[in-house]
């Protein structure tokens, strides 16, 4: 089955630790996105990538980093510089910029 | 700048009643518009989208939405609510710039009462 997988589903982190969230897709999509969801705030774009080995900052990139070494994979690292990392993180992909985006099941990150 | 406003953070209807979730957008160019649904602790699922052409768009699970340019609206409707429709609904507009990102509204939680 084609789709987007995210792991882990739940993640707990101590303050000061970096953590990496996984996002993999087998839809052969070129574009991939990371969004952060907070209650009552909709979704906000963290980073996006339109092609392998290239990515751009979104609206709230501070404290986050990404890589895009393979078409299928777009991992997100939440660094210790992110002031308030507790949130629900959603990965999405599309064939190209502006096309319909399809979402993964999300990772809920909690900082203890 | 583009933006999306969803009127009403919570909407409650009885089972079998009409569902109406409101969405207004601002965009300087013809927009691509989307409705997504999210069940608790899950990702977003596409309900329907408008790109060009027919302004009444039919989606999954009996939902439809009408693009009204003059009112800058894209309201979501369903003639008869089912208990399984209880979820959070997001309206989004595709960014007209180079990012391809989606600009989301705040979301509307739909409650369906038996």
mmCIF file of C-alpha atoms in Angstrom:
data_model
loop_
_atom_site.group_PDB
_atom_site.id
_atom_site.type_symbol
_atom_site.label_atom_id
_atom_site.label_comp_id
_atom_site.label_asym_id
_atom_site.label_seq_id
_atom_site.Cartn_x
_atom_site.Cartn_y
_atom_site.Cartn_z
ATOM 1 C CA UNK A 1 0.000 0.000 0.000
ATOM 2 C CA UNK A 2 1.234 3.489 -0.834
ATOM 3 C CA UNK A 3 1.333 6.035 1.911
ATOM 4 C CA UNK A 4 3.230 8.099 4.426
ATOM 5 C CA UNK A 5 4.568 6.647 7.642
ATOM 6 C CA UNK A 6 5.755 8.546 10.674
ATOM 7 C CA UNK A 7 7.538 7.134 13.665
ATOM 8 C CA UNK A 8 7.361 6.986 16.539
ATOM 9 C CA UNK A 9 3.696 7.740 17.242
ATOM 10 C CA UNK A 10 4.520 9.049 20.720
ATOM 11 C CA UNK A 11 7.843 10.490 21.814
ATOM 12 C CA UNK A 12 8.978 11.774 25.167
ATOM 13 C CA UNK A 13 12.033 13.941 25.563
ATOM 14 C CA UNK A 14 13.853 15.536 28.410
ATOM 15 C CA UNK A 15 14.695 19.193 28.197
ATOM 16 C CA UNK A 16 18.037 19.777 26.487
ATOM 17 C CA UNK A 17 17.859 16.685 24.287
ATOM 18 C CA UNK A 18 17.645 16.595 20.515
ATOM 19 C CA UNK A 19 15.161 14.166 19.007
ATOM 20 C CA UNK A 20 14.566 13.060 15.416
ATOM 21 C CA UNK A 21 11.138 12.339 13.967
ATOM 22 C CA UNK A 22 10.959 10.011 10.997
ATOM 23 C CA UNK A 23 8.868 10.538 7.856
ATOM 24 C CA UNK A 24 8.894 8.082 4.952
ATOM 25 C CA UNK A 25 6.712 8.009 1.824
ATOM 26 C CA UNK A 26 6.396 5.483 -1.003
ATOM 27 C CA UNK A 27 4.143 7.624 -3.185
ATOM 28 C CA UNK A 28 6.992 8.778 -5.419
ATOM 29 C CA UNK A 29 6.256 12.366 -4.412
ATOM 30 C CA UNK A 30 8.871 15.042 -4.976
ATOM 31 C CA UNK A 31 7.676 17.538 -2.374
ATOM 32 C CA UNK A 32 7.594 16.918 1.365
ATOM 33 C CA UNK A 33 6.520 19.118 4.274
ATOM 34 C CA UNK A 34 6.653 19.264 8.056
ATOM 35 C CA UNK A 35 3.862 20.964 9.993
ATOM 36 C CA UNK A 36 3.392 21.601 13.670
ATOM 37 C CA UNK A 37 -0.072 21.460 15.197
ATOM 38 C CA UNK A 38 -0.997 23.131 18.475
ATOM 39 C CA UNK A 39 -4.533 23.204 19.921
ATOM 40 C CA UNK A 40 -6.621 26.009 18.457
ATOM 41 C CA UNK A 41 -3.863 27.165 16.083
ATOM 42 C CA UNK A 42 -4.309 25.048 13.012
ATOM 43 C CA UNK A 43 -1.141 23.789 11.336
ATOM 44 C CA UNK A 44 2.008 25.812 10.786
ATOM 45 C CA UNK A 45 4.780 25.007 8.317
ATOM 46 C CA UNK A 46 8.214 24.203 9.753
ATOM 47 C CA UNK A 47 10.255 23.119 6.704
ATOM 48 C CA UNK A 48 9.586 21.969 3.183
ATOM 49 C CA UNK A 49 11.520 20.265 0.421
ATOM 50 C CA UNK A 50 10.650 20.261 -3.258
ATOM 51 C CA UNK A 51 13.484 18.024 -4.399
ATOM 52 C CA UNK A 52 16.197 15.787 -3.023
ATOM 53 C CA UNK A 53 19.120 17.609 -1.392
ATOM 54 C CA UNK A 54 17.182 20.851 -1.167
ATOM 55 C CA UNK A 55 14.933 22.232 1.567
ATOM 56 C CA UNK A 56 13.628 25.588 2.714
ATOM 57 C CA UNK A 57 12.552 27.129 6.008
ATOM 58 C CA UNK A 58 8.881 27.577 6.628
ATOM 59 C CA UNK A 59 7.145 29.945 9.002
ATOM 60 C CA UNK A 60 8.455 28.506 12.287
ATOM 61 C CA UNK A 61 11.837 26.897 11.489
ATOM 62 C CA UNK A 62 13.751 28.148 14.544
ATOM 63 C CA UNK A 63 14.917 25.248 16.711
ATOM 64 C CA UNK A 64 14.344 22.645 13.993
ATOM 65 C CA UNK A 65 16.507 21.054 11.312
ATOM 66 C CA UNK A 66 15.853 18.666 8.421
ATOM 67 C CA UNK A 67 17.641 16.680 5.741
ATOM 68 C CA UNK A 68 16.530 15.288 2.386
ATOM 69 C CA UNK A 69 19.114 12.777 1.240
ATOM 70 C CA UNK A 70 16.573 10.420 -0.325
ATOM 71 C CA UNK A 71 13.350 11.112 -2.161
ATOM 72 C CA UNK A 72 11.417 8.878 0.209
ATOM 73 C CA UNK A 73 12.674 10.307 3.493
ATOM 74 C CA UNK A 74 12.436 13.705 5.213
ATOM 75 C CA UNK A 75 13.443 13.436 8.893
ATOM 76 C CA UNK A 76 12.890 16.333 11.281
ATOM 77 C CA UNK A 77 15.195 17.022 14.234
ATOM 78 C CA UNK A 78 13.825 19.000 17.140
ATOM 79 C CA UNK A 79 16.821 20.585 18.795
ATOM 80 C CA UNK A 80 17.303 21.819 22.330
ATOM 81 C CA UNK A 81 17.033 25.358 20.929
ATOM 82 C CA UNK A 82 13.301 24.903 20.318
ATOM 83 C CA UNK A 83 11.730 26.713 23.250
ATOM 84 C CA UNK A 84 8.371 24.957 23.328
ATOM 85 C CA UNK A 85 8.593 21.674 21.410
ATOM 86 C CA UNK A 86 5.603 19.870 22.906
ATOM 87 C CA UNK A 87 3.186 19.512 19.981
ATOM 88 C CA UNK A 88 1.758 17.190 17.357
ATOM 89 C CA UNK A 89 4.001 16.964 14.282
ATOM 90 C CA UNK A 90 2.622 16.089 10.870
ATOM 91 C CA UNK A 91 4.526 15.191 7.736
ATOM 92 C CA UNK A 92 2.950 15.603 4.298
ATOM 93 C CA UNK A 93 3.932 15.020 0.702
ATOM 94 C CA UNK A 94 2.727 15.951 -2.783
ATOM 95 C CA UNK A 95 3.731 15.227 -6.359
ATOM 96 C CA UNK A 96 4.872 18.779 -6.817
ATOM 97 C CA UNK A 97 4.570 22.219 -5.334
ATOM 98 C CA UNK A 98 0.909 23.242 -5.141
ATOM 99 C CA UNK A 99 -0.500 19.748 -5.651
ATOM 100 C CA UNK A 100 -2.728 18.034 -3.121
ATOM 101 C CA UNK A 101 -0.852 17.183 0.053
ATOM 102 C CA UNK A 102 -1.281 13.835 1.751
ATOM 103 C CA UNK A 103 -0.546 13.514 5.443
ATOM 104 C CA UNK A 104 1.054 10.934 7.655
ATOM 105 C CA UNK A 105 -0.469 9.811 10.971
ATOM 106 C CA UNK A 106 1.628 12.209 13.057
ATOM 107 C CA UNK A 107 4.026 12.075 15.991
ATOM 108 C CA UNK A 108 3.077 13.510 19.373
ATOM 109 C CA UNK A 109 6.151 14.913 21.099
ATOM 110 C CA UNK A 110 6.078 15.670 24.807
ATOM 111 C CA UNK A 111 8.931 17.359 26.624
ATOM 112 C CA UNK A 112 9.189 16.303 30.241
ATOM 113 C CA UNK B 1 -1.006 37.761 2.489
ATOM 114 C CA UNK B 2 -3.293 34.822 2.167
ATOM 115 C CA UNK B 3 -5.353 33.727 5.123
ATOM 116 C CA UNK B 4 -8.193 31.402 6.044
ATOM 117 C CA UNK B 5 -10.890 32.031 8.627
ATOM 118 C CA UNK B 6 -13.163 29.324 9.921
ATOM 119 C CA UNK B 7 -16.195 30.729 11.662
ATOM 120 C CA UNK B 8 -16.944 28.812 14.828
ATOM 121 C CA UNK B 9 -14.361 26.705 16.611
ATOM 122 C CA UNK B 10 -17.089 24.299 17.761
ATOM 123 C CA UNK B 11 -20.252 23.277 15.946
ATOM 124 C CA UNK B 12 -22.831 20.916 17.404
ATOM 125 C CA UNK B 13 -25.594 19.223 15.399
ATOM 126 C CA UNK B 14 -28.017 16.400 15.971
ATOM 127 C CA UNK B 15 -27.658 13.151 14.084
ATOM 128 C CA UNK B 16 -29.506 13.478 10.786
ATOM 129 C CA UNK B 17 -29.328 17.276 10.742
ATOM 130 C CA UNK B 18 -27.584 19.454 8.185
ATOM 131 C CA UNK B 19 -23.893 20.079 8.704
ATOM 132 C CA UNK B 20 -22.567 23.514 7.722
ATOM 133 C CA UNK B 21 -18.964 24.464 8.434
ATOM 134 C CA UNK B 22 -17.960 27.929 7.316
ATOM 135 C CA UNK B 23 -14.702 28.958 5.673
ATOM 136 C CA UNK B 24 -13.676 32.321 4.255
ATOM 137 C CA UNK B 25 -10.360 33.001 2.614
ATOM 138 C CA UNK B 26 -8.334 35.892 1.319
ATOM 139 C CA UNK B 27 -6.165 35.505 -1.723
ATOM 140 C CA UNK B 28 -4.861 37.835 -4.394
ATOM 141 C CA UNK B 29 -4.891 35.086 -7.002
ATOM 142 C CA UNK B 30 -7.403 32.372 -7.888
ATOM 143 C CA UNK B 31 -7.065 29.987 -4.993
ATOM 144 C CA UNK B 32 -6.804 26.260 -4.657
ATOM 145 C CA UNK B 33 -9.001 25.356 -1.681
ATOM 146 C CA UNK B 34 -9.132 22.235 0.463
ATOM 147 C CA UNK B 35 -11.101 20.677 3.280
ATOM 148 C CA UNK B 36 -9.422 18.104 5.494
ATOM 149 C CA UNK B 37 -10.803 16.040 8.372
ATOM 150 C CA UNK B 38 -8.846 14.923 11.422
ATOM 151 C CA UNK B 39 -9.883 12.277 13.909
ATOM 152 C CA UNK B 40 -8.268 12.340 17.378
ATOM 153 C CA UNK B 41 -4.536 11.637 17.343
ATOM 154 C CA UNK B 42 -4.513 10.971 13.610
ATOM 155 C CA UNK B 43 -3.265 12.725 10.513
ATOM 156 C CA UNK B 44 -5.357 14.777 8.134
ATOM 157 C CA UNK B 45 -7.503 13.143 5.480
ATOM 158 C CA UNK B 46 -8.517 15.011 2.353
ATOM 159 C CA UNK B 47 -12.278 15.477 2.061
ATOM 160 C CA UNK B 48 -12.380 17.516 -1.121
ATOM 161 C CA UNK B 49 -10.594 20.205 -3.088
ATOM 162 C CA UNK B 50 -11.339 22.991 -5.517
ATOM 163 C CA UNK B 51 -8.833 23.961 -8.190
ATOM 164 C CA UNK B 52 -10.660 25.199 -11.262
ATOM 165 C CA UNK B 53 -13.899 24.504 -13.086
ATOM 166 C CA UNK B 54 -17.153 23.527 -11.397
ATOM 167 C CA UNK B 55 -17.690 25.529 -8.242
ATOM 168 C CA UNK B 56 -19.660 22.814 -6.442
ATOM 169 C CA UNK B 57 -17.218 20.148 -5.371
ATOM 170 C CA UNK B 58 -18.227 16.750 -4.090
ATOM 171 C CA UNK B 59 -16.012 14.858 -1.717
ATOM 172 C CA UNK B 60 -15.910 11.708 0.318
ATOM 173 C CA UNK B 61 -18.422 10.624 2.978
ATOM 174 C CA UNK B 62 -21.238 12.705 1.465
ATOM 175 C CA UNK B 63 -19.588 16.091 1.970
ATOM 176 C CA UNK B 64 -19.586 18.875 -0.573
ATOM 177 C CA UNK B 65 -18.412 22.469 -0.731
ATOM 178 C CA UNK B 66 -19.194 25.404 -2.960
ATOM 179 C CA UNK B 67 -16.617 27.939 -4.082
ATOM 180 C CA UNK B 68 -18.145 31.427 -4.128
ATOM 181 C CA UNK B 69 -15.656 33.926 -5.458
ATOM 182 C CA UNK B 70 -17.858 36.948 -4.770
ATOM 183 C CA UNK B 71 -18.142 35.976 -1.117
ATOM 184 C CA UNK B 72 -14.587 34.558 -0.852
ATOM 185 C CA UNK B 73 -16.130 31.529 0.789
ATOM 186 C CA UNK B 74 -15.776 27.765 0.598
ATOM 187 C CA UNK B 75 -18.311 26.393 3.075
ATOM 188 C CA UNK B 76 -18.534 22.651 3.734
ATOM 189 C CA UNK B 77 -21.914 20.958 3.931
ATOM 190 C CA UNK B 78 -23.459 17.538 4.432
ATOM 191 C CA UNK B 79 -27.221 17.010 4.255
ATOM 192 C CA UNK B 80 -27.458 14.524 7.115
ATOM 193 C CA UNK B 81 -24.938 14.196 9.931
ATOM 194 C CA UNK B 82 -23.785 10.812 11.138
ATOM 195 C CA UNK B 83 -22.177 10.033 14.476
ATOM 196 C CA UNK B 84 -18.984 9.066 12.638
ATOM 197 C CA UNK B 85 -18.676 12.633 11.295
ATOM 198 C CA UNK B 86 -17.600 13.883 14.717
ATOM 199 C CA UNK B 87 -14.066 15.165 14.156
ATOM 200 C CA UNK B 88 -12.058 18.313 13.570
ATOM 201 C CA UNK B 89 -12.292 19.929 10.150
ATOM 202 C CA UNK B 90 -9.725 22.189 8.558
ATOM 203 C CA UNK B 91 -10.100 24.510 5.606
ATOM 204 C CA UNK B 92 -6.905 25.402 3.740
ATOM 205 C CA UNK B 93 -5.747 27.489 0.810
ATOM 206 C CA UNK B 94 -2.666 26.703 -1.240
ATOM 207 C CA UNK B 95 0.039 29.329 -1.036
ATOM 208 C CA UNK B 96 0.300 31.363 -4.225
ATOM 209 C CA UNK B 97 4.054 31.797 -3.817
ATOM 210 C CA UNK B 98 6.837 29.331 -4.334
ATOM 211 C CA UNK B 99 6.477 27.248 -1.183
ATOM 212 C CA UNK B 100 3.490 25.164 -2.154
ATOM 213 C CA UNK B 101 2.517 25.175 1.498
ATOM 214 C CA UNK B 102 -1.021 25.033 2.747
ATOM 215 C CA UNK B 103 -2.360 27.887 4.837
ATOM 216 C CA UNK B 104 -4.804 26.483 7.352
ATOM 217 C CA UNK B 105 -7.715 27.855 9.260
ATOM 218 C CA UNK B 106 -7.921 27.322 12.998
ATOM 219 C CA UNK B 107 -10.142 24.288 12.646
ATOM 220 C CA UNK B 108 -13.747 23.533 13.595
ATOM 221 C CA UNK B 109 -14.651 20.700 15.916
ATOM 222 C CA UNK B 110 -17.898 19.042 14.901
ATOM 223 C CA UNK B 111 -19.932 17.370 17.617
ATOM 224 C CA UNK B 112 -22.809 15.090 16.582
ATOM 225 C CA UNK B 113 -25.454 14.443 19.216
ATOM 226 C CA UNK B 114 -27.604 11.300 19.132
#
